[in-house]
Amino acid sequence: MISVIITGTLSALCLVLSAIMLSGHGAGMIAGYNTAAEKEKAKFDEKKLCRAAGTFMLFVTIAMAALCCAGYFVETGKANENMIAIPIIIFIILLVAGIVILNIYTTKKCKK
């Protein structure tokens, strides 16, 4: 049951971070952008970049919450333990696809 609590807590944390990013703030939390030189930062629209990262974080939040629910069903015996592999595989595939889409979007649409 501890795994469900940890996953749920991480989902809640991701939801808070997503809200911060979607509001257009929190650019300092974006890896690579926060350490870039001012000349490099000037090439990007900070609000669009934050919103793109926030959208991806919201996507991760929803996927983690779904994994938390799947883990809960397994822990309570309502689902077979082998059935958890399917949501995990789907989560990994969607996560990789989301990263690729985010990378393409930020390089094409978030530049000034």
PDB file of N, CA and C in Angstrom:
ATOM      1  N   MET A   1       0.814  -1.191   0.000  1.00  0.00           N
ATOM      2  CA  MET A   1       0.000   0.000   0.000  1.00  0.00           C
ATOM      3  C   MET A   1       0.864   1.265   0.000  1.00  0.00           C
ATOM      4  N   ILE A   2       2.085   1.139   0.488  1.00  0.00           N
ATOM      5  CA  ILE A   2       2.979   2.293   0.523  1.00  0.00           C
ATOM      6  C   ILE A   2       3.299   2.786  -0.889  1.00  0.00           C
ATOM      7  N   SER A   3       3.356   1.866  -1.849  1.00  0.00           N
ATOM      8  CA  SER A   3       3.644   2.276  -3.229  1.00  0.00           C
ATOM      9  C   SER A   3       2.516   3.134  -3.800  1.00  0.00           C
ATOM     10  N   VAL A   4       1.286   2.823  -3.417  1.00  0.00           N
ATOM     11  CA  VAL A   4       0.142   3.619  -3.872  1.00  0.00           C
ATOM     12  C   VAL A   4       0.206   5.019  -3.254  1.00  0.00           C
ATOM     13  N   ILE A   5       0.572   5.098  -1.987  1.00  0.00           N
ATOM     14  CA  ILE A   5       0.675   6.394  -1.311  1.00  0.00           C
ATOM     15  C   ILE A   5       1.788   7.239  -1.932  1.00  0.00           C
ATOM     16  N   ILE A   6       2.928   6.618  -2.194  1.00  0.00           N
ATOM     17  CA  ILE A   6       4.048   7.348  -2.794  1.00  0.00           C
ATOM     18  C   ILE A   6       3.696   7.835  -4.194  1.00  0.00           C
ATOM     19  N   THR A   7       3.094   6.966  -5.001  1.00  0.00           N
ATOM     20  CA  THR A   7       2.717   7.351  -6.361  1.00  0.00           C
ATOM     21  C   THR A   7       1.656   8.450  -6.343  1.00  0.00           C
ATOM     22  N   GLY A   8       0.703   8.350  -5.436  1.00  0.00           N
ATOM     23  CA  GLY A   8      -0.320   9.389  -5.307  1.00  0.00           C
ATOM     24  C   GLY A   8       0.267  10.724  -4.885  1.00  0.00           C
ATOM     25  N   THR A   9       1.233  10.684  -3.966  1.00  0.00           N
ATOM     26  CA  THR A   9       1.898  11.909  -3.523  1.00  0.00           C
ATOM     27  C   THR A   9       2.688  12.544  -4.666  1.00  0.00           C
ATOM     28  N   LEU A  10       3.389  11.716  -5.434  1.00  0.00           N
ATOM     29  CA  LEU A  10       4.131  12.236  -6.587  1.00  0.00           C
ATOM     30  C   LEU A  10       3.186  12.825  -7.632  1.00  0.00           C
ATOM     31  N   SER A  11       2.026  12.204  -7.806  1.00  0.00           N
ATOM     32  CA  SER A  11       1.035  12.745  -8.741  1.00  0.00           C
ATOM     33  C   SER A  11       0.551  14.115  -8.280  1.00  0.00           C
ATOM     34  N   ALA A  12       0.302  14.253  -6.986  1.00  0.00           N
ATOM     35  CA  ALA A  12      -0.138  15.543  -6.449  1.00  0.00           C
ATOM     36  C   ALA A  12       0.949  16.605  -6.622  1.00  0.00           C
ATOM     37  N   LEU A  13       2.193  16.230  -6.389  1.00  0.00           N
ATOM     38  CA  LEU A  13       3.311  17.162  -6.577  1.00  0.00           C
ATOM     39  C   LEU A  13       3.421  17.584  -8.040  1.00  0.00           C
ATOM     40  N   CYS A  14       3.272  16.632  -8.945  1.00  0.00           N
ATOM     41  CA  CYS A  14       3.315  16.951 -10.380  1.00  0.00           C
ATOM     42  C   CYS A  14       2.160  17.871 -10.768  1.00  0.00           C
ATOM     43  N   LEU A  15       1.004  17.695 -10.132  1.00  0.00           N
ATOM     44  CA  LEU A  15      -0.140  18.555 -10.419  1.00  0.00           C
ATOM     45  C   LEU A  15       0.144  19.996  -9.999  1.00  0.00           C
ATOM     46  N   VAL A  16       0.766  20.174  -8.847  1.00  0.00           N
ATOM     47  CA  VAL A  16       1.121  21.518  -8.380  1.00  0.00           C
ATOM     48  C   VAL A  16       2.142  22.151  -9.327  1.00  0.00           C
ATOM     49  N   LEU A  17       3.164  21.390  -9.700  1.00  0.00           N
ATOM     50  CA  LEU A  17       4.176  21.908 -10.627  1.00  0.00           C
ATOM     51  C   LEU A  17       3.560  22.238 -11.984  1.00  0.00           C
ATOM     52  N   SER A  18       2.620  21.421 -12.414  1.00  0.00           N
ATOM     53  CA  SER A  18       1.941  21.671 -13.682  1.00  0.00           C
ATOM     54  C   SER A  18       1.160  22.980 -13.630  1.00  0.00           C
ATOM     55  N   ALA A  19       0.485  23.233 -12.525  1.00  0.00           N
ATOM     56  CA  ALA A  19      -0.277  24.477 -12.385  1.00  0.00           C
ATOM     57  C   ALA A  19       0.650  25.690 -12.428  1.00  0.00           C
ATOM     58  N   ILE A  20       1.804  25.572 -11.790  1.00  0.00           N
ATOM     59  CA  ILE A  20       2.773  26.675 -11.812  1.00  0.00           C
ATOM     60  C   ILE A  20       3.253  26.925 -13.236  1.00  0.00           C
ATOM     61  N   MET A  21       3.571  25.848 -13.938  1.00  0.00           N
ATOM     62  CA  MET A  21       4.070  25.984 -15.311  1.00  0.00           C
ATOM     63  C   MET A  21       2.985  26.496 -16.257  1.00  0.00           C
ATOM     64  N   LEU A  22       1.771  25.988 -16.122  1.00  0.00           N
ATOM     65  CA  LEU A  22       0.697  26.416 -17.017  1.00  0.00           C
ATOM     66  C   LEU A  22       0.336  27.884 -16.825  1.00  0.00           C
ATOM     67  N   SER A  23       0.622  28.423 -15.652  1.00  0.00           N
ATOM     68  CA  SER A  23       0.351  29.843 -15.421  1.00  0.00           C
ATOM     69  C   SER A  23       1.409  30.736 -16.072  1.00  0.00           C
ATOM     70  N   GLY A  24       2.451  30.118 -16.638  1.00  0.00           N
ATOM     71  CA  GLY A  24       3.488  30.881 -17.324  1.00  0.00           C
ATOM     72  C   GLY A  24       4.668  31.211 -16.447  1.00  0.00           C
ATOM     73  N   HIS A  25       4.673  30.694 -15.232  1.00  0.00           N
ATOM     74  CA  HIS A  25       5.769  30.934 -14.297  1.00  0.00           C
ATOM     75  C   HIS A  25       6.587  29.654 -14.155  1.00  0.00           C
ATOM     76  N   GLY A  26       7.661  29.727 -13.437  1.00  0.00           N
ATOM     77  CA  GLY A  26       8.450  28.528 -13.169  1.00  0.00           C
ATOM     78  C   GLY A  26       9.453  28.187 -14.245  1.00  0.00           C
ATOM     79  N   ALA A  27       9.896  29.165 -15.001  1.00  0.00           N
ATOM     80  CA  ALA A  27      10.882  28.893 -16.053  1.00  0.00           C
ATOM     81  C   ALA A  27      12.187  28.387 -15.460  1.00  0.00           C
ATOM     82  N   GLY A  28      12.448  28.730 -14.210  1.00  0.00           N
ATOM     83  CA  GLY A  28      13.661  28.263 -13.548  1.00  0.00           C
ATOM     84  C   GLY A  28      13.666  26.771 -13.292  1.00  0.00           C
ATOM     85  N   MET A  29      12.494  26.132 -13.404  1.00  0.00           N
ATOM     86  CA  MET A  29      12.419  24.688 -13.191  1.00  0.00           C
ATOM     87  C   MET A  29      12.622  23.888 -14.474  1.00  0.00           C
ATOM     88  N   ILE A  30      12.735  24.554 -15.594  1.00  0.00           N
ATOM     89  CA  ILE A  30      12.908  23.852 -16.866  1.00  0.00           C
ATOM     90  C   ILE A  30      14.388  23.556 -17.061  1.00  0.00           C
ATOM     91  N   ALA A  31      14.695  22.287 -17.153  1.00  0.00           N
ATOM     92  CA  ALA A  31      16.097  21.867 -17.297  1.00  0.00           C
ATOM     93  C   ALA A  31      16.671  22.397 -18.601  1.00  0.00           C
ATOM     94  N   GLY A  32      17.852  22.946 -18.526  1.00  0.00           N
ATOM     95  CA  GLY A  32      18.511  23.490 -19.703  1.00  0.00           C
ATOM     96  C   GLY A  32      18.218  24.961 -19.893  1.00  0.00           C
ATOM     97  N   TYR A  33      16.970  25.354 -19.682  1.00  0.00           N
ATOM     98  CA  TYR A  33      16.612  26.763 -19.844  1.00  0.00           C
ATOM     99  C   TYR A  33      17.141  27.588 -18.680  1.00  0.00           C
ATOM    100  N   ASN A  34      17.086  27.013 -17.483  1.00  0.00           N
ATOM    101  CA  ASN A  34      17.518  27.772 -16.307  1.00  0.00           C
ATOM    102  C   ASN A  34      19.026  27.983 -16.261  1.00  0.00           C
ATOM    103  N   THR A  35      19.791  27.144 -16.946  1.00  0.00           N
ATOM    104  CA  THR A  35      21.249  27.292 -16.951  1.00  0.00           C
ATOM    105  C   THR A  35      21.773  27.938 -18.230  1.00  0.00           C
ATOM    106  N   ALA A  36      20.876  28.232 -19.155  1.00  0.00           N
ATOM    107  CA  ALA A  36      21.300  28.819 -20.431  1.00  0.00           C
ATOM    108  C   ALA A  36      21.741  30.268 -20.230  1.00  0.00           C
ATOM    109  N   ALA A  37      22.582  30.710 -21.128  1.00  0.00           N
ATOM    110  CA  ALA A  37      23.032  32.106 -21.106  1.00  0.00           C
ATOM    111  C   ALA A  37      21.868  33.015 -21.500  1.00  0.00           C
ATOM    112  N   GLU A  38      21.951  34.257 -21.107  1.00  0.00           N
ATOM    113  CA  GLU A  38      20.889  35.220 -21.415  1.00  0.00           C
ATOM    114  C   GLU A  38      20.665  35.344 -22.921  1.00  0.00           C
ATOM    115  N   LYS A  39      21.732  35.237 -23.698  1.00  0.00           N
ATOM    116  CA  LYS A  39      21.629  35.309 -25.157  1.00  0.00           C
ATOM    117  C   LYS A  39      20.797  34.137 -25.683  1.00  0.00           C
ATOM    118  N   GLU A  40      20.991  32.945 -25.102  1.00  0.00           N
ATOM    119  CA  GLU A  40      20.237  31.751 -25.498  1.00  0.00           C
ATOM    120  C   GLU A  40      18.789  31.877 -25.049  1.00  0.00           C
ATOM    121  N   LYS A  41      18.572  32.376 -23.836  1.00  0.00           N
ATOM    122  CA  LYS A  41      17.213  32.524 -23.312  1.00  0.00           C
ATOM    123  C   LYS A  41      16.399  33.508 -24.140  1.00  0.00           C
ATOM    124  N   ALA A  42      17.068  34.493 -24.703  1.00  0.00           N
ATOM    125  CA  ALA A  42      16.375  35.511 -25.496  1.00  0.00           C
ATOM    126  C   ALA A  42      15.774  34.933 -26.771  1.00  0.00           C
ATOM    127  N   LYS A  43      16.231  33.778 -27.200  1.00  0.00           N
ATOM    128  CA  LYS A  43      15.721  33.150 -28.421  1.00  0.00           C
ATOM    129  C   LYS A  43      14.348  32.510 -28.217  1.00  0.00           C
ATOM    130  N   PHE A  44      13.951  32.269 -26.962  1.00  0.00           N
ATOM    131  CA  PHE A  44      12.714  31.544 -26.671  1.00  0.00           C
ATOM    132  C   PHE A  44      11.667  32.452 -26.043  1.00  0.00           C
ATOM    133  N   ASP A  45      10.406  32.163 -26.348  1.00  0.00           N
ATOM    134  CA  ASP A  45       9.286  32.822 -25.692  1.00  0.00           C
ATOM    135  C   ASP A  45       9.055  32.083 -24.374  1.00  0.00           C
ATOM    136  N   GLU A  46       9.369  32.742 -23.270  1.00  0.00           N
ATOM    137  CA  GLU A  46       9.357  32.081 -21.962  1.00  0.00           C
ATOM    138  C   GLU A  46       7.971  31.573 -21.577  1.00  0.00           C
ATOM    139  N   LYS A  47       6.927  32.346 -21.860  1.00  0.00           N
ATOM    140  CA  LYS A  47       5.567  31.926 -21.516  1.00  0.00           C
ATOM    141  C   LYS A  47       5.159  30.674 -22.286  1.00  0.00           C
ATOM    142  N   LYS A  48       5.440  30.643 -23.584  1.00  0.00           N
ATOM    143  CA  LYS A  48       5.106  29.466 -24.388  1.00  0.00           C
ATOM    144  C   LYS A  48       5.880  28.247 -23.907  1.00  0.00           C
ATOM    145  N   LEU A  49       7.133  28.450 -23.571  1.00  0.00           N
ATOM    146  CA  LEU A  49       7.972  27.358 -23.089  1.00  0.00           C
ATOM    147  C   LEU A  49       7.431  26.811 -21.770  1.00  0.00           C
ATOM    148  N   CYS A  50       7.038  27.700 -20.869  1.00  0.00           N
ATOM    149  CA  CYS A  50       6.471  27.269 -19.588  1.00  0.00           C
ATOM    150  C   CYS A  50       5.154  26.525 -19.790  1.00  0.00           C
ATOM    151  N   ARG A  51       4.334  27.027 -20.681  1.00  0.00           N
ATOM    152  CA  ARG A  51       3.047  26.363 -20.923  1.00  0.00           C
ATOM    153  C   ARG A  51       3.234  24.998 -21.573  1.00  0.00           C
ATOM    154  N   ALA A  52       4.203  24.875 -22.460  1.00  0.00           N
ATOM    155  CA  ALA A  52       4.481  23.573 -23.073  1.00  0.00           C
ATOM    156  C   ALA A  52       4.969  22.586 -22.017  1.00  0.00           C
ATOM    157  N   ALA A  53       5.867  23.036 -21.152  1.00  0.00           N
ATOM    158  CA  ALA A  53       6.364  22.165 -20.079  1.00  0.00           C
ATOM    159  C   ALA A  53       5.246  21.827 -19.100  1.00  0.00           C
ATOM    160  N   GLY A  54       4.367  22.785 -18.822  1.00  0.00           N
ATOM    161  CA  GLY A  54       3.236  22.542 -17.930  1.00  0.00           C
ATOM    162  C   GLY A  54       2.245  21.549 -18.503  1.00  0.00           C
ATOM    163  N   THR A  55       2.017  21.627 -19.800  1.00  0.00           N
ATOM    164  CA  THR A  55       1.128  20.667 -20.455  1.00  0.00           C
ATOM    165  C   THR A  55       1.707  19.265 -20.382  1.00  0.00           C
ATOM    166  N   PHE A  56       3.004  19.152 -20.616  1.00  0.00           N
ATOM    167  CA  PHE A  56       3.649  17.847 -20.511  1.00  0.00           C
ATOM    168  C   PHE A  56       3.591  17.339 -19.073  1.00  0.00           C
ATOM    169  N   MET A  57       3.790  18.220 -18.112  1.00  0.00           N
ATOM    170  CA  MET A  57       3.732  17.816 -16.710  1.00  0.00           C
ATOM    171  C   MET A  57       2.324  17.362 -16.333  1.00  0.00           C
ATOM    172  N   LEU A  58       1.304  18.017 -16.878  1.00  0.00           N
ATOM    173  CA  LEU A  58      -0.073  17.590 -16.632  1.00  0.00           C
ATOM    174  C   LEU A  58      -0.318  16.208 -17.228  1.00  0.00           C
ATOM    175  N   PHE A  59       0.216  15.974 -18.404  1.00  0.00           N
ATOM    176  CA  PHE A  59       0.132  14.659 -19.040  1.00  0.00           C
ATOM    177  C   PHE A  59       0.777  13.592 -18.150  1.00  0.00           C
ATOM    178  N   VAL A  60       1.942  13.898 -17.606  1.00  0.00           N
ATOM    179  CA  VAL A  60       2.635  12.966 -16.711  1.00  0.00           C
ATOM    180  C   VAL A  60       1.814  12.743 -15.446  1.00  0.00           C
ATOM    181  N   THR A  61       1.189  13.800 -14.940  1.00  0.00           N
ATOM    182  CA  THR A  61       0.362  13.688 -13.739  1.00  0.00           C
ATOM    183  C   THR A  61      -0.792  12.724 -13.955  1.00  0.00           C
ATOM    184  N   ILE A  62      -1.467  12.862 -15.079  1.00  0.00           N
ATOM    185  CA  ILE A  62      -2.605  11.989 -15.374  1.00  0.00           C
ATOM    186  C   ILE A  62      -2.140  10.543 -15.533  1.00  0.00           C
ATOM    187  N   ALA A  63      -1.026  10.345 -16.214  1.00  0.00           N
ATOM    188  CA  ALA A  63      -0.503   8.989 -16.400  1.00  0.00           C
ATOM    189  C   ALA A  63      -0.079   8.374 -15.066  1.00  0.00           C
ATOM    190  N   MET A  64       0.542   9.162 -14.197  1.00  0.00           N
ATOM    191  CA  MET A  64       0.946   8.643 -12.886  1.00  0.00           C
ATOM    192  C   MET A  64      -0.265   8.334 -12.017  1.00  0.00           C
ATOM    193  N   ALA A  65      -1.304   9.144 -12.104  1.00  0.00           N
ATOM    194  CA  ALA A  65      -2.523   8.872 -11.349  1.00  0.00           C
ATOM    195  C   ALA A  65      -3.170   7.574 -11.830  1.00  0.00           C
ATOM    196  N   ALA A  66      -3.128   7.335 -13.134  1.00  0.00           N
ATOM    197  CA  ALA A  66      -3.658   6.076 -13.670  1.00  0.00           C
ATOM    198  C   ALA A  66      -2.844   4.886 -13.162  1.00  0.00           C
ATOM    199  N   LEU A  67      -1.521   5.039 -13.103  1.00  0.00           N
ATOM    200  CA  LEU A  67      -0.680   3.977 -12.544  1.00  0.00           C
ATOM    201  C   LEU A  67      -0.976   3.771 -11.064  1.00  0.00           C
ATOM    202  N   CYS A  68      -1.243   4.837 -10.355  1.00  0.00           N
ATOM    203  CA  CYS A  68      -1.585   4.748  -8.938  1.00  0.00           C
ATOM    204  C   CYS A  68      -2.882   3.956  -8.757  1.00  0.00           C
ATOM    205  N   CYS A  69      -3.861   4.230  -9.605  1.00  0.00           N
ATOM    206  CA  CYS A  69      -5.125   3.486  -9.543  1.00  0.00           C
ATOM    207  C   CYS A  69      -4.912   2.013  -9.862  1.00  0.00           C
ATOM    208  N   ALA A  70      -4.106   1.738 -10.872  1.00  0.00           N
ATOM    209  CA  ALA A  70      -3.814   0.343 -11.222  1.00  0.00           C
ATOM    210  C   ALA A  70      -3.110  -0.357 -10.063  1.00  0.00           C
ATOM    211  N   GLY A  71      -2.177   0.325  -9.427  1.00  0.00           N
ATOM    212  CA  GLY A  71      -1.488  -0.244  -8.272  1.00  0.00           C
ATOM    213  C   GLY A  71      -2.433  -0.496  -7.117  1.00  0.00           C
ATOM    214  N   TYR A  72      -3.380   0.409  -6.917  1.00  0.00           N
ATOM    215  CA  TYR A  72      -4.370   0.228  -5.852  1.00  0.00           C
ATOM    216  C   TYR A  72      -5.213  -1.015  -6.105  1.00  0.00           C
ATOM    217  N   PHE A  73      -5.650  -1.206  -7.354  1.00  0.00           N
ATOM    218  CA  PHE A  73      -6.462  -2.378  -7.666  1.00  0.00           C
ATOM    219  C   PHE A  73      -5.693  -3.671  -7.454  1.00  0.00           C
ATOM    220  N   VAL A  74      -4.416  -3.658  -7.759  1.00  0.00           N
ATOM    221  CA  VAL A  74      -3.586  -4.845  -7.533  1.00  0.00           C
ATOM    222  C   VAL A  74      -3.399  -5.072  -6.035  1.00  0.00           C
ATOM    223  N   GLU A  75      -3.129  -4.004  -5.287  1.00  0.00           N
ATOM    224  CA  GLU A  75      -2.902  -4.121  -3.839  1.00  0.00           C
ATOM    225  C   GLU A  75      -4.134  -4.639  -3.108  1.00  0.00           C
ATOM    226  N   THR A  76      -5.314  -4.222  -3.544  1.00  0.00           N
ATOM    227  CA  THR A  76      -6.541  -4.645  -2.868  1.00  0.00           C
ATOM    228  C   THR A  76      -7.070  -5.973  -3.389  1.00  0.00           C
ATOM    229  N   GLY A  77      -6.422  -6.539  -4.396  1.00  0.00           N
ATOM    230  CA  GLY A  77      -6.826  -7.840  -4.917  1.00  0.00           C
ATOM    231  C   GLY A  77      -7.930  -7.781  -5.945  1.00  0.00           C
ATOM    232  N   LYS A  78      -8.274  -6.600  -6.412  1.00  0.00           N
ATOM    233  CA  LYS A  78      -9.329  -6.457  -7.414  1.00  0.00           C
ATOM    234  C   LYS A  78      -8.823  -6.696  -8.828  1.00  0.00           C
ATOM    235  N   ALA A  79      -7.508  -6.751  -8.979  1.00  0.00           N
ATOM    236  CA  ALA A  79      -6.903  -7.004 -10.291  1.00  0.00           C
ATOM    237  C   ALA A  79      -5.738  -7.965 -10.107  1.00  0.00           C
ATOM    238  N   ASN A  80      -5.456  -8.702 -11.158  1.00  0.00           N
ATOM    239  CA  ASN A  80      -4.348  -9.647 -11.147  1.00  0.00           C
ATOM    240  C   ASN A  80      -3.026  -8.881 -11.197  1.00  0.00           C
ATOM    241  N   GLU A  81      -2.024  -9.392 -10.507  1.00  0.00           N
ATOM    242  CA  GLU A  81      -0.726  -8.716 -10.464  1.00  0.00           C
ATOM    243  C   GLU A  81      -0.080  -8.630 -11.841  1.00  0.00           C
ATOM    244  N   ASN A  82      -0.346  -9.582 -12.705  1.00  0.00           N
ATOM    245  CA  ASN A  82       0.219  -9.560 -14.054  1.00  0.00           C
ATOM    246  C   ASN A  82      -0.392  -8.450 -14.909  1.00  0.00           C
ATOM    247  N   MET A  83      -1.565  -7.968 -14.518  1.00  0.00           N
ATOM    248  CA  MET A  83      -2.242  -6.931 -15.295  1.00  0.00           C
ATOM    249  C   MET A  83      -1.590  -5.558 -15.134  1.00  0.00           C
ATOM    250  N   ILE A  84      -0.747  -5.386 -14.141  1.00  0.00           N
ATOM    251  CA  ILE A  84      -0.092  -4.090 -13.931  1.00  0.00           C
ATOM    252  C   ILE A  84       0.959  -3.819 -15.003  1.00  0.00           C
ATOM    253  N   ALA A  85       1.438  -4.860 -15.651  1.00  0.00           N
ATOM    254  CA  ALA A  85       2.471  -4.687 -16.679  1.00  0.00           C
ATOM    255  C   ALA A  85       1.937  -3.895 -17.872  1.00  0.00           C
ATOM    256  N   ILE A  86       0.680  -4.093 -18.209  1.00  0.00           N
ATOM    257  CA  ILE A  86       0.097  -3.403 -19.363  1.00  0.00           C
ATOM    258  C   ILE A  86       0.065  -1.884 -19.151  1.00  0.00           C
ATOM    259  N   PRO A  87      -0.461  -1.380 -18.010  1.00  0.00           N
ATOM    260  CA  PRO A  87      -0.412   0.080 -17.814  1.00  0.00           C
ATOM    261  C   PRO A  87       1.009   0.634 -17.737  1.00  0.00           C
ATOM    262  N   ILE A  88       1.940  -0.132 -17.192  1.00  0.00           N
ATOM    263  CA  ILE A  88       3.325   0.339 -17.111  1.00  0.00           C
ATOM    264  C   ILE A  88       3.929   0.483 -18.504  1.00  0.00           C
ATOM    265  N   ILE A  89       3.696  -0.496 -19.362  1.00  0.00           N
ATOM    266  CA  ILE A  89       4.212  -0.435 -20.735  1.00  0.00           C
ATOM    267  C   ILE A  89       3.584   0.738 -21.488  1.00  0.00           C
ATOM    268  N   ILE A  90       2.269   0.913 -21.321  1.00  0.00           N
ATOM    269  CA  ILE A  90       1.586   2.034 -21.966  1.00  0.00           C
ATOM    270  C   ILE A  90       2.141   3.362 -21.444  1.00  0.00           C
ATOM    271  N   PHE A  91       2.384   3.448 -20.128  1.00  0.00           N
ATOM    272  CA  PHE A  91       2.945   4.654 -19.519  1.00  0.00           C
ATOM    273  C   PHE A  91       4.305   4.983 -20.117  1.00  0.00           C
ATOM    274  N   ILE A  92       5.158   3.998 -20.248  1.00  0.00           N
ATOM    275  CA  ILE A  92       6.505   4.228 -20.790  1.00  0.00           C
ATOM    276  C   ILE A  92       6.434   4.681 -22.244  1.00  0.00           C
ATOM    277  N   ILE A  93       5.595   4.022 -23.040  1.00  0.00           N
ATOM    278  CA  ILE A  93       5.461   4.389 -24.453  1.00  0.00           C
ATOM    279  C   ILE A  93       4.933   5.821 -24.588  1.00  0.00           C
ATOM    280  N   LEU A  94       3.891   6.161 -23.817  1.00  0.00           N
ATOM    281  CA  LEU A  94       3.331   7.510 -23.887  1.00  0.00           C
ATOM    282  C   LEU A  94       4.303   8.559 -23.358  1.00  0.00           C
ATOM    283  N   LEU A  95       5.087   8.199 -22.357  1.00  0.00           N
ATOM    284  CA  LEU A  95       6.078   9.130 -21.817  1.00  0.00           C
ATOM    285  C   LEU A  95       7.151   9.454 -22.852  1.00  0.00           C
ATOM    286  N   VAL A  96       7.653   8.436 -23.524  1.00  0.00           N
ATOM    287  CA  VAL A  96       8.674   8.654 -24.558  1.00  0.00           C
ATOM    288  C   VAL A  96       8.085   9.468 -25.715  1.00  0.00           C
ATOM    289  N   ALA A  97       6.862   9.125 -26.129  1.00  0.00           N
ATOM    290  CA  ALA A  97       6.214   9.877 -27.209  1.00  0.00           C
ATOM    291  C   ALA A  97       5.994  11.331 -26.799  1.00  0.00           C
ATOM    292  N   GLY A  98       5.597  11.547 -25.553  1.00  0.00           N
ATOM    293  CA  GLY A  98       5.397  12.905 -25.058  1.00  0.00           C
ATOM    294  C   GLY A  98       6.677  13.714 -25.047  1.00  0.00           C
ATOM    295  N   ILE A  99       7.777  13.083 -24.673  1.00  0.00           N
ATOM    296  CA  ILE A  99       9.071  13.773 -24.663  1.00  0.00           C
ATOM    297  C   ILE A  99       9.471  14.175 -26.079  1.00  0.00           C
ATOM    298  N   VAL A 100       9.268  13.278 -27.030  1.00  0.00           N
ATOM    299  CA  VAL A 100       9.605  13.582 -28.425  1.00  0.00           C
ATOM    300  C   VAL A 100       8.740  14.731 -28.944  1.00  0.00           C
ATOM    301  N   ILE A 101       7.448  14.671 -28.667  1.00  0.00           N
ATOM    302  CA  ILE A 101       6.538  15.727 -29.118  1.00  0.00           C
ATOM    303  C   ILE A 101       6.890  17.057 -28.459  1.00  0.00           C
ATOM    304  N   LEU A 102       7.190  17.036 -27.164  1.00  0.00           N
ATOM    305  CA  LEU A 102       7.577  18.261 -26.457  1.00  0.00           C
ATOM    306  C   LEU A 102       8.845  18.854 -27.042  1.00  0.00           C
ATOM    307  N   ASN A 103       9.800  18.014 -27.360  1.00  0.00           N
ATOM    308  CA  ASN A 103      11.059  18.484 -27.944  1.00  0.00           C
ATOM    309  C   ASN A 103      10.821  19.140 -29.302  1.00  0.00           C
ATOM    310  N   ILE A 104      10.021  18.510 -30.128  1.00  0.00           N
ATOM    311  CA  ILE A 104       9.716  19.076 -31.447  1.00  0.00           C
ATOM    312  C   ILE A 104       8.959  20.392 -31.294  1.00  0.00           C
ATOM    313  N   TYR A 105       7.971  20.417 -30.412  1.00  0.00           N
ATOM    314  CA  TYR A 105       7.162  21.624 -30.219  1.00  0.00           C
ATOM    315  C   TYR A 105       8.004  22.790 -29.714  1.00  0.00           C
ATOM    316  N   THR A 106       8.853  22.522 -28.734  1.00  0.00           N
ATOM    317  CA  THR A 106       9.639  23.622 -28.161  1.00  0.00           C
ATOM    318  C   THR A 106      10.671  24.168 -29.137  1.00  0.00           C
ATOM    319  N   THR A 107      11.213  23.317 -29.996  1.00  0.00           N
ATOM    320  CA  THR A 107      12.206  23.820 -30.949  1.00  0.00           C
ATOM    321  C   THR A 107      11.565  24.556 -32.120  1.00  0.00           C
ATOM    322  N   LYS A 108      10.304  24.250 -32.442  1.00  0.00           N
ATOM    323  CA  LYS A 108       9.664  24.886 -33.590  1.00  0.00           C
ATOM    324  C   LYS A 108       8.721  26.023 -33.204  1.00  0.00           C
ATOM    325  N   LYS A 109       7.969  25.876 -32.138  1.00  0.00           N
ATOM    326  CA  LYS A 109       6.917  26.843 -31.815  1.00  0.00           C
ATOM    327  C   LYS A 109       7.263  27.808 -30.684  1.00  0.00           C
ATOM    328  N   CYS A 110       8.232  27.469 -29.862  1.00  0.00           N
ATOM    329  CA  CYS A 110       8.531  28.319 -28.703  1.00  0.00           C
ATOM    330  C   CYS A 110       9.637  29.326 -28.961  1.00  0.00           C
ATOM    331  N   LYS A 111      10.201  29.304 -30.146  1.00  0.00           N
ATOM    332  CA  LYS A 111      11.234  30.295 -30.472  1.00  0.00           C
ATOM    333  C   LYS A 111      10.565  31.586 -30.897  1.00  0.00           C
ATOM    334  N   LYS A 112      11.239  32.694 -30.613  1.00  0.00           N
ATOM    335  CA  LYS A 112      10.686  34.008 -30.973  1.00  0.00           C
ATOM    336  C   LYS A 112      10.843  34.271 -32.445  1.00  0.00           C
TER     337      LYS A 112
END
